[in-house]
Coordinates of C-alpha atoms (C1' of nucleotides) in Angstrom, one line a residue:
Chain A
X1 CA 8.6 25.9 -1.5
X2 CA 5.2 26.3 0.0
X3 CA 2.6 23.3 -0.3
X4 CA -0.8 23.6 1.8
X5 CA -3.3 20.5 2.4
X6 CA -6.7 20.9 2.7
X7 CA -7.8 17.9 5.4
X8 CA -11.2 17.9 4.2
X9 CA -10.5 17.4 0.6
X10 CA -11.3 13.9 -0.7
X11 CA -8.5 14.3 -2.8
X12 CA -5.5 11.9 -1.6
X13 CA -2.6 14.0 0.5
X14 CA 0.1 12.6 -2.0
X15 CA -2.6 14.2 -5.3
X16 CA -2.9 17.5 -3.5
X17 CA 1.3 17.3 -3.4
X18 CA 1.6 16.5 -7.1
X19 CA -0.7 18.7 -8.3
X20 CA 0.8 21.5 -6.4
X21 CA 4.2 21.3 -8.1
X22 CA 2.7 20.6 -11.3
X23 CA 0.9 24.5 -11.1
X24 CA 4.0 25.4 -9.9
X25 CA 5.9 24.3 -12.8
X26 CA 4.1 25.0 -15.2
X27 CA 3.6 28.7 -13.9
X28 CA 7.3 28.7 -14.5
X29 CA 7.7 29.4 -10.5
X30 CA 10.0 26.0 -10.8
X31 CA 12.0 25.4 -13.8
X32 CA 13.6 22.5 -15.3
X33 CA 16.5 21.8 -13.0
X34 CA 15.6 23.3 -10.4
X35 CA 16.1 21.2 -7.6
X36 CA 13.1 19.9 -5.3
X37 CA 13.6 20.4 -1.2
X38 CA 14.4 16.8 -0.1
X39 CA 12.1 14.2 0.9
X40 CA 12.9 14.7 4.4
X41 CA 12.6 18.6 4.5
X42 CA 8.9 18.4 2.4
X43 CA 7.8 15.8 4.8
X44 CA 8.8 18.1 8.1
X45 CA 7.0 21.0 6.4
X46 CA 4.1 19.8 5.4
X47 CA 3.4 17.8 8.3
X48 CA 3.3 14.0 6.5
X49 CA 4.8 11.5 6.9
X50 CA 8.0 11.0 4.2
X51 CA 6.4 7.6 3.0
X52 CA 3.5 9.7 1.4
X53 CA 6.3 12.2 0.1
X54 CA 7.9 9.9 -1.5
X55 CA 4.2 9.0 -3.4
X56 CA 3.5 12.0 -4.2
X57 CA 7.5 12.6 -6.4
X58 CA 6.6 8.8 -7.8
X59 CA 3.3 10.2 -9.3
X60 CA 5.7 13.2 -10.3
X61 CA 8.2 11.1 -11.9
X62 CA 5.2 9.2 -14.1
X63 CA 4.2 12.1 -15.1
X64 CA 7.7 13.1 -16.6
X65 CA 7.6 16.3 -14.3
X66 CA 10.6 15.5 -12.0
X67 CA 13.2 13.0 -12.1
X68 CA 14.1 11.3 -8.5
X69 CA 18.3 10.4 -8.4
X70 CA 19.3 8.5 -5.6
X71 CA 21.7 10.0 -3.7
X72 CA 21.1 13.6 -5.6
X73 CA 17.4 14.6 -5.1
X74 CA 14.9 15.4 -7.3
X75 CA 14.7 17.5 -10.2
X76 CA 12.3 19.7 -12.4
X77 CA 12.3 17.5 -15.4
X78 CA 13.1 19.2 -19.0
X79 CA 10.0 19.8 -21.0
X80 CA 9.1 17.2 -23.1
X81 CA 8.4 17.1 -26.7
X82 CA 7.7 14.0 -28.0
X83 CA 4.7 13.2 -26.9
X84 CA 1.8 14.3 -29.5
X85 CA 0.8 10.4 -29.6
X86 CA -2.7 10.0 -30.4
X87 CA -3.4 8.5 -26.6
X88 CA -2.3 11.9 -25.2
X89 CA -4.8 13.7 -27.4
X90 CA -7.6 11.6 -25.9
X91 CA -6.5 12.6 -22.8
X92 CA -6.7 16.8 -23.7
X93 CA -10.2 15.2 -24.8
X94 CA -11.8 13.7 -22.0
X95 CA -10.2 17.0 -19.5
X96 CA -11.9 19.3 -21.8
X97 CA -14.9 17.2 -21.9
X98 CA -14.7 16.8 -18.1
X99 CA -14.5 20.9 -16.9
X100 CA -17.3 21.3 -19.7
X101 CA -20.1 19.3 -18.2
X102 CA -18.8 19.9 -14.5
X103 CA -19.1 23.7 -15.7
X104 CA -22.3 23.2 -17.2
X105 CA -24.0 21.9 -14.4
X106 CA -22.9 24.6 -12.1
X107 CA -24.9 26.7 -14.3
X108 CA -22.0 28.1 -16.3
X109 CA -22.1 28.9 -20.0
X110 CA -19.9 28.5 -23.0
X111 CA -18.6 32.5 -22.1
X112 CA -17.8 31.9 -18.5
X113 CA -15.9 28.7 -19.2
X114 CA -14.0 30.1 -21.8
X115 CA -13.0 32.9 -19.9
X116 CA -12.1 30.6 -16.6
X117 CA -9.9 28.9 -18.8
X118 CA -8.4 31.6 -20.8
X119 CA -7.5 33.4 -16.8
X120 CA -5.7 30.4 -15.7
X121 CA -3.4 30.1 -19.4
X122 CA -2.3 34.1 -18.9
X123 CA -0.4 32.2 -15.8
X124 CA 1.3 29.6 -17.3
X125 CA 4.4 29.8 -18.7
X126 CA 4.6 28.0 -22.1
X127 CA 7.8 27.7 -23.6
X128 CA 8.7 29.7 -27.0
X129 CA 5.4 31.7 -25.4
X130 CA 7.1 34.0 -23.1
X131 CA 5.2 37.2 -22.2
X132 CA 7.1 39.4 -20.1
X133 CA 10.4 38.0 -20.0
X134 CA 11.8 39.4 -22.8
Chain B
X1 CA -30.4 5.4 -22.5
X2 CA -27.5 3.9 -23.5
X3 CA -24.5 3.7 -20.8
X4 CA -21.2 2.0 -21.3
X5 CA -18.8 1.2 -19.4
X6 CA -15.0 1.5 -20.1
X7 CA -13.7 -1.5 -18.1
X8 CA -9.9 0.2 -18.6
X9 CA -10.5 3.6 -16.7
X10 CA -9.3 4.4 -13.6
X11 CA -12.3 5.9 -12.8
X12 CA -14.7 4.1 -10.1
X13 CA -17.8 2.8 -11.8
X14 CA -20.6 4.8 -10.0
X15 CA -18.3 7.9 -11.4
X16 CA -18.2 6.9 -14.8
X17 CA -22.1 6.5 -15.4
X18 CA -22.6 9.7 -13.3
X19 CA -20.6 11.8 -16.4
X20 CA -22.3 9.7 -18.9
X21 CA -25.7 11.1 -17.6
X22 CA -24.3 14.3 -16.9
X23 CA -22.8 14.1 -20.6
X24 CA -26.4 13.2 -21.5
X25 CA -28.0 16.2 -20.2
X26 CA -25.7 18.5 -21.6
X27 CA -25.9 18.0 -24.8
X28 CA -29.7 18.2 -24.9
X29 CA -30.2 14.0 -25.0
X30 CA -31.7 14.8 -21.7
X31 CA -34.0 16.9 -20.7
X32 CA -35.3 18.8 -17.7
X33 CA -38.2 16.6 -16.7
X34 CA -37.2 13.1 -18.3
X35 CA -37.6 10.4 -16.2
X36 CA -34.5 8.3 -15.8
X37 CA -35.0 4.2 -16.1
X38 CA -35.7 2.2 -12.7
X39 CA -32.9 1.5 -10.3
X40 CA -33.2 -2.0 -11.4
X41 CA -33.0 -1.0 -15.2
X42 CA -29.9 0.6 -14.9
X43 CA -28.3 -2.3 -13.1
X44 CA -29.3 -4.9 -15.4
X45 CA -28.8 -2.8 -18.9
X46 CA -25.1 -1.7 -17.5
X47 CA -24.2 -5.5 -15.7
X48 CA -24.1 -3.4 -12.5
X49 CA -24.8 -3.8 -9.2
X50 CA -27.7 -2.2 -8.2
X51 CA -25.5 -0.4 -5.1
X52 CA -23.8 0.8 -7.5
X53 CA -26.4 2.3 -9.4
X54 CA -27.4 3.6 -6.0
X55 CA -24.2 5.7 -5.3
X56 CA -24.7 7.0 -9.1
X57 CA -27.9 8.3 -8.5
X58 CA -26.7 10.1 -5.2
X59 CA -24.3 11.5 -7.0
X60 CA -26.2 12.9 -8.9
X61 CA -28.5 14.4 -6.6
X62 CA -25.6 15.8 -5.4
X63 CA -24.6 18.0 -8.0
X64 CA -28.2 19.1 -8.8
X65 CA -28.7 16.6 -12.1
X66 CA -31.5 14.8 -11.0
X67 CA -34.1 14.7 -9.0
X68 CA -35.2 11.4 -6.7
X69 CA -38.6 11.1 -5.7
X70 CA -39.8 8.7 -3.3
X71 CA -41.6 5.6 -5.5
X72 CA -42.0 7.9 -8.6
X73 CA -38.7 7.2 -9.9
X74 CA -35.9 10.0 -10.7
X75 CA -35.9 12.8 -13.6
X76 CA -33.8 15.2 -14.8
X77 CA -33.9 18.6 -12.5
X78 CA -34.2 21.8 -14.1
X79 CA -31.4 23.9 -15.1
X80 CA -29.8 25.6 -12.6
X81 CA -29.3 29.5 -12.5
X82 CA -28.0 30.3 -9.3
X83 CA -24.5 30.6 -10.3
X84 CA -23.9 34.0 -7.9
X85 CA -22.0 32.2 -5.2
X86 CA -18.3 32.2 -4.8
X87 CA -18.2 28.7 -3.7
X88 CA -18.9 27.8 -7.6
X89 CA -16.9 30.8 -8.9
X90 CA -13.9 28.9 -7.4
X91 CA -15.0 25.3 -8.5
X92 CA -14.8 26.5 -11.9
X93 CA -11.2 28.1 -11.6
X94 CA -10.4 24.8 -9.9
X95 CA -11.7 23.1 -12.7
X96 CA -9.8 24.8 -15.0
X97 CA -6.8 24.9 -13.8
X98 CA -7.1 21.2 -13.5
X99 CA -7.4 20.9 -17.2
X100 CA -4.6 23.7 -17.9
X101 CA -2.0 22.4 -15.4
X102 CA -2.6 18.8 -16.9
X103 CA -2.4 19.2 -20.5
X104 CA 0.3 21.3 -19.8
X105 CA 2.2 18.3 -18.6
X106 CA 1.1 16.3 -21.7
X107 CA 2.8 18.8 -23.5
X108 CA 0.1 21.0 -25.5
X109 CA -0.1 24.7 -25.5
X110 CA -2.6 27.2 -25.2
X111 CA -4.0 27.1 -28.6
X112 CA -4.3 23.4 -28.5
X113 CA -6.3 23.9 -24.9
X114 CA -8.5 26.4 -26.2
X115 CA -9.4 24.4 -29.4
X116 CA -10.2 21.0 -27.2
X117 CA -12.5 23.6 -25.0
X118 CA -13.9 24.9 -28.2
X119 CA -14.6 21.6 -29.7
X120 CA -16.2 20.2 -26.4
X121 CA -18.6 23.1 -26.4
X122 CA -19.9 22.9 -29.4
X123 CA -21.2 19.9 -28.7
X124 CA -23.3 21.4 -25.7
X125 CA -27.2 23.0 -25.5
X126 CA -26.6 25.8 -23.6
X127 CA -30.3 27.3 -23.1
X128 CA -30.0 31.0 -24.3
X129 CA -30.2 33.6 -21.3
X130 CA -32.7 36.4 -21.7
X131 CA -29.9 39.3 -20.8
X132 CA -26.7 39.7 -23.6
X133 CA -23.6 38.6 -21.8
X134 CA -22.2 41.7 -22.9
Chain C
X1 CA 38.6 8.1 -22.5
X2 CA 35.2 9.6 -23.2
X3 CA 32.8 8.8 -20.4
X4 CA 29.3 10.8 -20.7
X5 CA 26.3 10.5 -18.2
X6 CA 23.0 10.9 -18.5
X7 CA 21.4 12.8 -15.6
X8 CA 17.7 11.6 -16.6
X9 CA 18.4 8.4 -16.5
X10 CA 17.6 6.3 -13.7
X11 CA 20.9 4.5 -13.6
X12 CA 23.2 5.3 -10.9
X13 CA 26.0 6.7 -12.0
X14 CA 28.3 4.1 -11.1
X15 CA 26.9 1.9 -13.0
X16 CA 26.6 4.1 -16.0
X17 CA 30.4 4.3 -16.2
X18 CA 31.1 1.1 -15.7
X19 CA 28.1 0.2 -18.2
X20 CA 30.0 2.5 -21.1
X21 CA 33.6 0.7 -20.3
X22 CA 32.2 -2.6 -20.5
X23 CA 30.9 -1.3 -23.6
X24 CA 34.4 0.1 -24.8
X25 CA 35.9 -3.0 -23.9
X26 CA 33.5 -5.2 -25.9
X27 CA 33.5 -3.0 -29.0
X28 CA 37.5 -3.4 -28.9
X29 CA 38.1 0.3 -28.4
X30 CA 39.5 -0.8 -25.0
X31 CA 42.3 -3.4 -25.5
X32 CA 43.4 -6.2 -22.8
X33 CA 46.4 -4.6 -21.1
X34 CA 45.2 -0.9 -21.9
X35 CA 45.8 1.5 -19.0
X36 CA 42.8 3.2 -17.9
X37 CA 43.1 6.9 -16.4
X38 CA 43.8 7.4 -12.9
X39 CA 40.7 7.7 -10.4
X40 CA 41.6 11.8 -9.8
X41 CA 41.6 11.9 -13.6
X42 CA 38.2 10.3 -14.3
X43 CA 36.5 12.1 -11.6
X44 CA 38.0 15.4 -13.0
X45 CA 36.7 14.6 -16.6
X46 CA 33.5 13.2 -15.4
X47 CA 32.5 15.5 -13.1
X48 CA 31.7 12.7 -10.5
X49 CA 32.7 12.1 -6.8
X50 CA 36.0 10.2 -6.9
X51 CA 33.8 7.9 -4.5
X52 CA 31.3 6.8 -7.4
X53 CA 34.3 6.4 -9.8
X54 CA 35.8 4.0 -7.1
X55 CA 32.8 2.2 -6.9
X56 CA 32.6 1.9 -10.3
X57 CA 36.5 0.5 -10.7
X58 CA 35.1 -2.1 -8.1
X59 CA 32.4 -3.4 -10.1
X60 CA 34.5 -3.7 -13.1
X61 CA 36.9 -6.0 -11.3
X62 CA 34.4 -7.9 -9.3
X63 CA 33.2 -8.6 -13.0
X64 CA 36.2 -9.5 -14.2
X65 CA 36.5 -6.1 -16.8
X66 CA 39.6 -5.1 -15.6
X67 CA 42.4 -5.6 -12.9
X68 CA 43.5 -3.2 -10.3
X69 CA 47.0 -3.2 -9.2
X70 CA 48.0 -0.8 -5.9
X71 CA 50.3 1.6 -7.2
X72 CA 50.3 1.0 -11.0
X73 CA 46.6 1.6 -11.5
X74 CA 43.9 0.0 -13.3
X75 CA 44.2 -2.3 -16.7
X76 CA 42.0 -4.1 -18.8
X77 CA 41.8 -7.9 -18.0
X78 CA 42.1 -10.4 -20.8
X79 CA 39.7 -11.7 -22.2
X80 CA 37.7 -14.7 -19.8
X81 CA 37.8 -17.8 -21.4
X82 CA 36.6 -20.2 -18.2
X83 CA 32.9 -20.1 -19.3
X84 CA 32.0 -23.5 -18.6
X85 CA 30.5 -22.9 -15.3
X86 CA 26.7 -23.4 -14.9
X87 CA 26.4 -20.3 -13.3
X88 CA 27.4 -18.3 -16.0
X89 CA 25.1 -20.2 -18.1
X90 CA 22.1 -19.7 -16.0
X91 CA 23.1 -16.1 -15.6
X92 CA 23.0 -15.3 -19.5
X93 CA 19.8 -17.4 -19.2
X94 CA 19.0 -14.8 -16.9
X95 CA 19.6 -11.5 -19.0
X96 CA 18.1 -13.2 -21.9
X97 CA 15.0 -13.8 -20.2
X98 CA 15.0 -9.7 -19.0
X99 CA 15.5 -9.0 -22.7
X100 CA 12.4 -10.7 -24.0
X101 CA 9.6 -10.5 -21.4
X102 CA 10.5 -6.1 -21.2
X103 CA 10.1 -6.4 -24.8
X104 CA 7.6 -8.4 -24.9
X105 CA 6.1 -5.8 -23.0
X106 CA 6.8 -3.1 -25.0
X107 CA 4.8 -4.7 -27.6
X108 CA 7.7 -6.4 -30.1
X109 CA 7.6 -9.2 -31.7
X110 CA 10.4 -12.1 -31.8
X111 CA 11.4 -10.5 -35.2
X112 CA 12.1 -7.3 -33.8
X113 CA 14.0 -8.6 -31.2
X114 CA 16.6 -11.0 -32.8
X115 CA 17.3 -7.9 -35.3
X116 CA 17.8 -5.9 -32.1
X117 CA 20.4 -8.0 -30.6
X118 CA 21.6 -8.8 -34.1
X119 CA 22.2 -5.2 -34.6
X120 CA 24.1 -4.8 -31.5
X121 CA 26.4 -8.4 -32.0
X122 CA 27.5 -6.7 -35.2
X123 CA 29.3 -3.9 -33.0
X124 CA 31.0 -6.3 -30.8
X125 CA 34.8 -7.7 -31.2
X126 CA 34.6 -11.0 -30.4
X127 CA 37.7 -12.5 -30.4
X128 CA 38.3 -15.6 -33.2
X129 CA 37.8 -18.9 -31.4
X130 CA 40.3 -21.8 -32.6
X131 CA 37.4 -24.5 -33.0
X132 CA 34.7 -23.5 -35.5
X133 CA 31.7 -23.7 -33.5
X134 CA 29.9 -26.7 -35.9
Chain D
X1 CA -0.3 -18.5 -8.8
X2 CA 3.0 -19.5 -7.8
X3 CA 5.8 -16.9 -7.0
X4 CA 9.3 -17.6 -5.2
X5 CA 11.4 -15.0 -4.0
X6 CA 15.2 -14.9 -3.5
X7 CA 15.7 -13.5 -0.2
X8 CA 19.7 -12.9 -1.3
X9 CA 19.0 -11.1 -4.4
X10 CA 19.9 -7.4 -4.4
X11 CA 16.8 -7.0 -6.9
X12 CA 13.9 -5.4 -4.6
X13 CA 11.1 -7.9 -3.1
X14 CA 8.5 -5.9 -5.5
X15 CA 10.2 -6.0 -8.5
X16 CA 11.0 -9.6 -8.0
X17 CA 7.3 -10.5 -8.2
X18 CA 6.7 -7.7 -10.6
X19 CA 8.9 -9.7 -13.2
X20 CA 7.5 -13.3 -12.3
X21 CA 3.9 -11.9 -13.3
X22 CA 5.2 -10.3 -16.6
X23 CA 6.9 -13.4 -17.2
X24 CA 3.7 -15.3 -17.4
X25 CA 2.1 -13.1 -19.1
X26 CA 4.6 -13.4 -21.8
X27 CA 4.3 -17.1 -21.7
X28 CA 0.8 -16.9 -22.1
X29 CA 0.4 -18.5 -18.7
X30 CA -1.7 -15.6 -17.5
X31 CA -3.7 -14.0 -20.7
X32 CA -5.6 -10.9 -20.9
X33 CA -8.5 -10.6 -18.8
X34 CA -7.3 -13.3 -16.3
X35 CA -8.1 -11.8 -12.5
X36 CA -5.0 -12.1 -10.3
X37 CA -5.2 -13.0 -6.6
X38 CA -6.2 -10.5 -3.9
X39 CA -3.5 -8.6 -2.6
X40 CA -3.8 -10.3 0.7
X41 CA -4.0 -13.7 -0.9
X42 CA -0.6 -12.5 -2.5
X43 CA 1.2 -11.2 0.3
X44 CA -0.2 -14.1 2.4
X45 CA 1.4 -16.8 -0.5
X46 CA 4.4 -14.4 -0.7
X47 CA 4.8 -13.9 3.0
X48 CA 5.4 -10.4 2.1
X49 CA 3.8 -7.6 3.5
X50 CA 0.8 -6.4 1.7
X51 CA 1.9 -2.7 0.9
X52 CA 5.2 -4.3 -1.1
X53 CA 2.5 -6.1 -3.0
X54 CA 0.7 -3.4 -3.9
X55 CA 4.2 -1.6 -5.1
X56 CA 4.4 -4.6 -7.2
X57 CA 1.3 -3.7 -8.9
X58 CA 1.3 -0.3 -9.4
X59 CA 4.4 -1.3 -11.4
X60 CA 3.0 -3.8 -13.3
X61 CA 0.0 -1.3 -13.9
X62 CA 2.3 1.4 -14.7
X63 CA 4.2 -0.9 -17.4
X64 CA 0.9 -1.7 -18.8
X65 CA 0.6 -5.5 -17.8
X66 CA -2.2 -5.4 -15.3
X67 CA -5.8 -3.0 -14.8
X68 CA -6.3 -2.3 -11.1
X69 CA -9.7 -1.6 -10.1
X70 CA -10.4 -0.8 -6.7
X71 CA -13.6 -3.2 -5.3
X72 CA -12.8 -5.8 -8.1
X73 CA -9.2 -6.6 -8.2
X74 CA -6.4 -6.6 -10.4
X75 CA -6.6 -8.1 -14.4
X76 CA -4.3 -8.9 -16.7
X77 CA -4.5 -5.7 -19.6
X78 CA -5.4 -6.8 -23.6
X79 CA -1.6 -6.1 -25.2
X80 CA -1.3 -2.8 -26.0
X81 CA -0.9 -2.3 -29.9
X82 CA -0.2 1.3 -30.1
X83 CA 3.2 1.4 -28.6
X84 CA 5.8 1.3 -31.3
X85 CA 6.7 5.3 -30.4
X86 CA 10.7 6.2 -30.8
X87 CA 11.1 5.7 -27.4
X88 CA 10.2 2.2 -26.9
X89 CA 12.4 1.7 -29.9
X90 CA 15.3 3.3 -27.8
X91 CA 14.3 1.2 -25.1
X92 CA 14.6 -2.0 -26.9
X93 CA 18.4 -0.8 -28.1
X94 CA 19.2 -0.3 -24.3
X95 CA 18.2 -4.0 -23.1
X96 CA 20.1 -5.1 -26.4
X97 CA 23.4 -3.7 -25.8
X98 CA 22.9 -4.6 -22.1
X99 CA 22.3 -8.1 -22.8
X100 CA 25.2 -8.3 -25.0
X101 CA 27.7 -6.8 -23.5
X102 CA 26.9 -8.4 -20.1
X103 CA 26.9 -11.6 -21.5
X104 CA 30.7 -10.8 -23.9
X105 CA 32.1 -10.2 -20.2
X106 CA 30.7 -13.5 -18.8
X107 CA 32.7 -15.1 -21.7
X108 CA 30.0 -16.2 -24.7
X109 CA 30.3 -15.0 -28.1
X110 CA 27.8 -14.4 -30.7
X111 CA 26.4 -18.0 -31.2
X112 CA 25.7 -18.3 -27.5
X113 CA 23.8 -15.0 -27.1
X114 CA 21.9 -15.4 -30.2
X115 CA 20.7 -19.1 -28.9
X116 CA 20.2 -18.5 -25.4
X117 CA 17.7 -15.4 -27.0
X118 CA 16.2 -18.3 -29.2
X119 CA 15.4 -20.4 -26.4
X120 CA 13.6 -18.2 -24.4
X121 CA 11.7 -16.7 -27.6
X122 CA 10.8 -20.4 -27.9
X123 CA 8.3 -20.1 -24.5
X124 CA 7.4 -16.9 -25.0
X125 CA 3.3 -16.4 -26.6
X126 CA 3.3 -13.9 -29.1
X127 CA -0.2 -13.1 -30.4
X128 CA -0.5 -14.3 -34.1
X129 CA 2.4 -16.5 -33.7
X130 CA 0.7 -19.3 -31.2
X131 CA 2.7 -22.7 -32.2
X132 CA 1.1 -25.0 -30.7
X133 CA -2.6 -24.0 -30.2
X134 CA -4.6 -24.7 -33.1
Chain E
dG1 C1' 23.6 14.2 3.0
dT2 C1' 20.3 12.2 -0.7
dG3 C1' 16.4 8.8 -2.1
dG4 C1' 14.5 3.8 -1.6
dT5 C1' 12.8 -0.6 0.5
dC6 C1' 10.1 -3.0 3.7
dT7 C1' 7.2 -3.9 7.7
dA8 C1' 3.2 -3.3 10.8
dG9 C1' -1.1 -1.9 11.4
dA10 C1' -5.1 1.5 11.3
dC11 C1' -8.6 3.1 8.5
dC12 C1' -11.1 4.5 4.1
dA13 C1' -13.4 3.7 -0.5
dC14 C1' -15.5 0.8 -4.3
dA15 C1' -18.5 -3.2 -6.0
Chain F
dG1 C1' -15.1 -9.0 -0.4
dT2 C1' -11.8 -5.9 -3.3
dG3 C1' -8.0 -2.2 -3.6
dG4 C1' -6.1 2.4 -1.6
dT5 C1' -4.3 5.8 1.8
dC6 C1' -1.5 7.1 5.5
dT7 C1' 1.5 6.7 9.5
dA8 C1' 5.6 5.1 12.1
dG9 C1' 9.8 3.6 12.1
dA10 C1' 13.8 0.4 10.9
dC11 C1' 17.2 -0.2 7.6
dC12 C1' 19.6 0.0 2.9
dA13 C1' 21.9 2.2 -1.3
dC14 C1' 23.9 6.2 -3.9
dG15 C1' 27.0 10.4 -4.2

DNA sequence: GTGGTCTAGACCACA
DNA sequence: GTGGTCTAGACCACG
């Protein structure tokens, strides 16, 4: 599994982690059980320090995207499909809100955000939403 | 201009007024040219430290919202238009895949992605370009 | 002896099997004297290292749930009677306490949690005490 | 704010202090809004080091009990109302059957489990239920 | 082998 | 002042 930091970003080491293996999942390039490399094998190869590995799988495991098993390792968590509560829905909310204006104030209109947006869903890999695997 | 603050975010105070302006502006309630209230203003009307207020404002500088003019006070810049550079091609695909890889997680699909877009943009004043965006 | 594990919860799996024999035992599906199966067996039908199922066998004695005996195997323990010591009391003081400040937490009420534990006494065998307990 | 540890519990230092501050909070000893100590008044008090403190908090901020926010401190959150999903119910079954059938090993029967519950529901501050205030 | 806890201490970011 | 990130390294617990 490849993960790349980018020093300069102001984004946290243990973020960049997460948010890696969340595109990766949801790309379908990990599924659920699929098993993470260990602690000690993502720490040698991305250079950090395991403390900040282990971060990055606990923001993972809040998420509901892996689950950590002592002894075991970590795991691609199943989908989840009870969670349409009214706090999530905020949530979709203020991230749509958020690319909006940020797009909006790069001097991007309704047709290039829509199109940014509608790029990046032709790579994920919804369940019951499968395009090319049969 | 009103600004509130949500005292249960996550998200730093200087941040959270910065997307409230930049919400502002957006949707038209702010326009190229108006002039923002005082530093001082801002600090009493939001029970904010004027520092804070401070790092607001640079933020906003930053990104091209405002302009601050030595003793005249700061106003909202004009719109931009020079959108031809890669480096914001590729914040917007960042941006969006932000949102995409996120909602994923909270379990929505496409069509509930592309409807929060939708909804959000409705709500904004694009000004209309000259040239079809054929 | 149906033992099932969940692999998404946090538990360790020792501690889930001894959890669901305890269980067994309290419900009265497990009788004092009752032989359970061999370790060999258990790991076999469990699909867990004969290792964990040994630690789980030693938890169940250390708490008193059942009685190894080189050789012969393992056997359900009667039923403890010797509950007058003050640790024991301070321990169910203990668990009590868990129960109500996580539900607390959760946001239930006292009503919801009496019914809760209600619902669950109802399950239990409890053995008929001589006294009447006034 | 006064929190002890027990160096010879197998329970980790964090969660230790974790459950002392949601115990008063469900007391009503700490009440939404209240500011806790800095985390290096705590971990000075504590004698614990100040990153296990900060573990403690993320807990507590992850279970809902306390707001973090960096450059002003850590607050006891208003109780959350809308949490009554299926899972918490599931939840709430768990810590039942756990308290039950912990305490049927230990030796008490249904009267003792249903009082010692009683008694601590007795010091616990539910909102709209205050006894003695007003 | 796996993940998890804790300490010590440097340094950064927010108000 | 507040909280937060990261490293280094010792040691523990689960399978």
């Amino acid at each position: 599994m490849l993960l790349r930091l980018d020093p300069l970003s102001p984004t946290p080491v243990f973020e960049q982690l997460a948010r890696q293996v969340k595109t990766l999942v949801a790309k379908g390039l990990l599924r659920p059980g699929d098993k993470l490399p260990s602690v000690r094998d993502l720490a040698r190869d991305t250079a950090v320090n395991p403390n900040t590995i282990l971060r990055t799988l606990e923001l993972l495991e809040r998420d509901h995207v892996i689950i950590r098993r002592q002894g075991s390792g970590c795991f691609v968590a199943p989908r989840t499909t009870d969670l349409s509560t009214p706090a999530r829905k905020s949530q979709l909310t203020t991230l749509a809100a958020h690319l909006v204006t940020e797009a909006f104030h790069l001097g991007f209109d309704a047709t290039d955000i829509r199109s940014a947006v509608n790029s990046t869903l032709d790579e994920i890999d919804f369940p019951k939403r499968k395009r090319s695997t049969s």
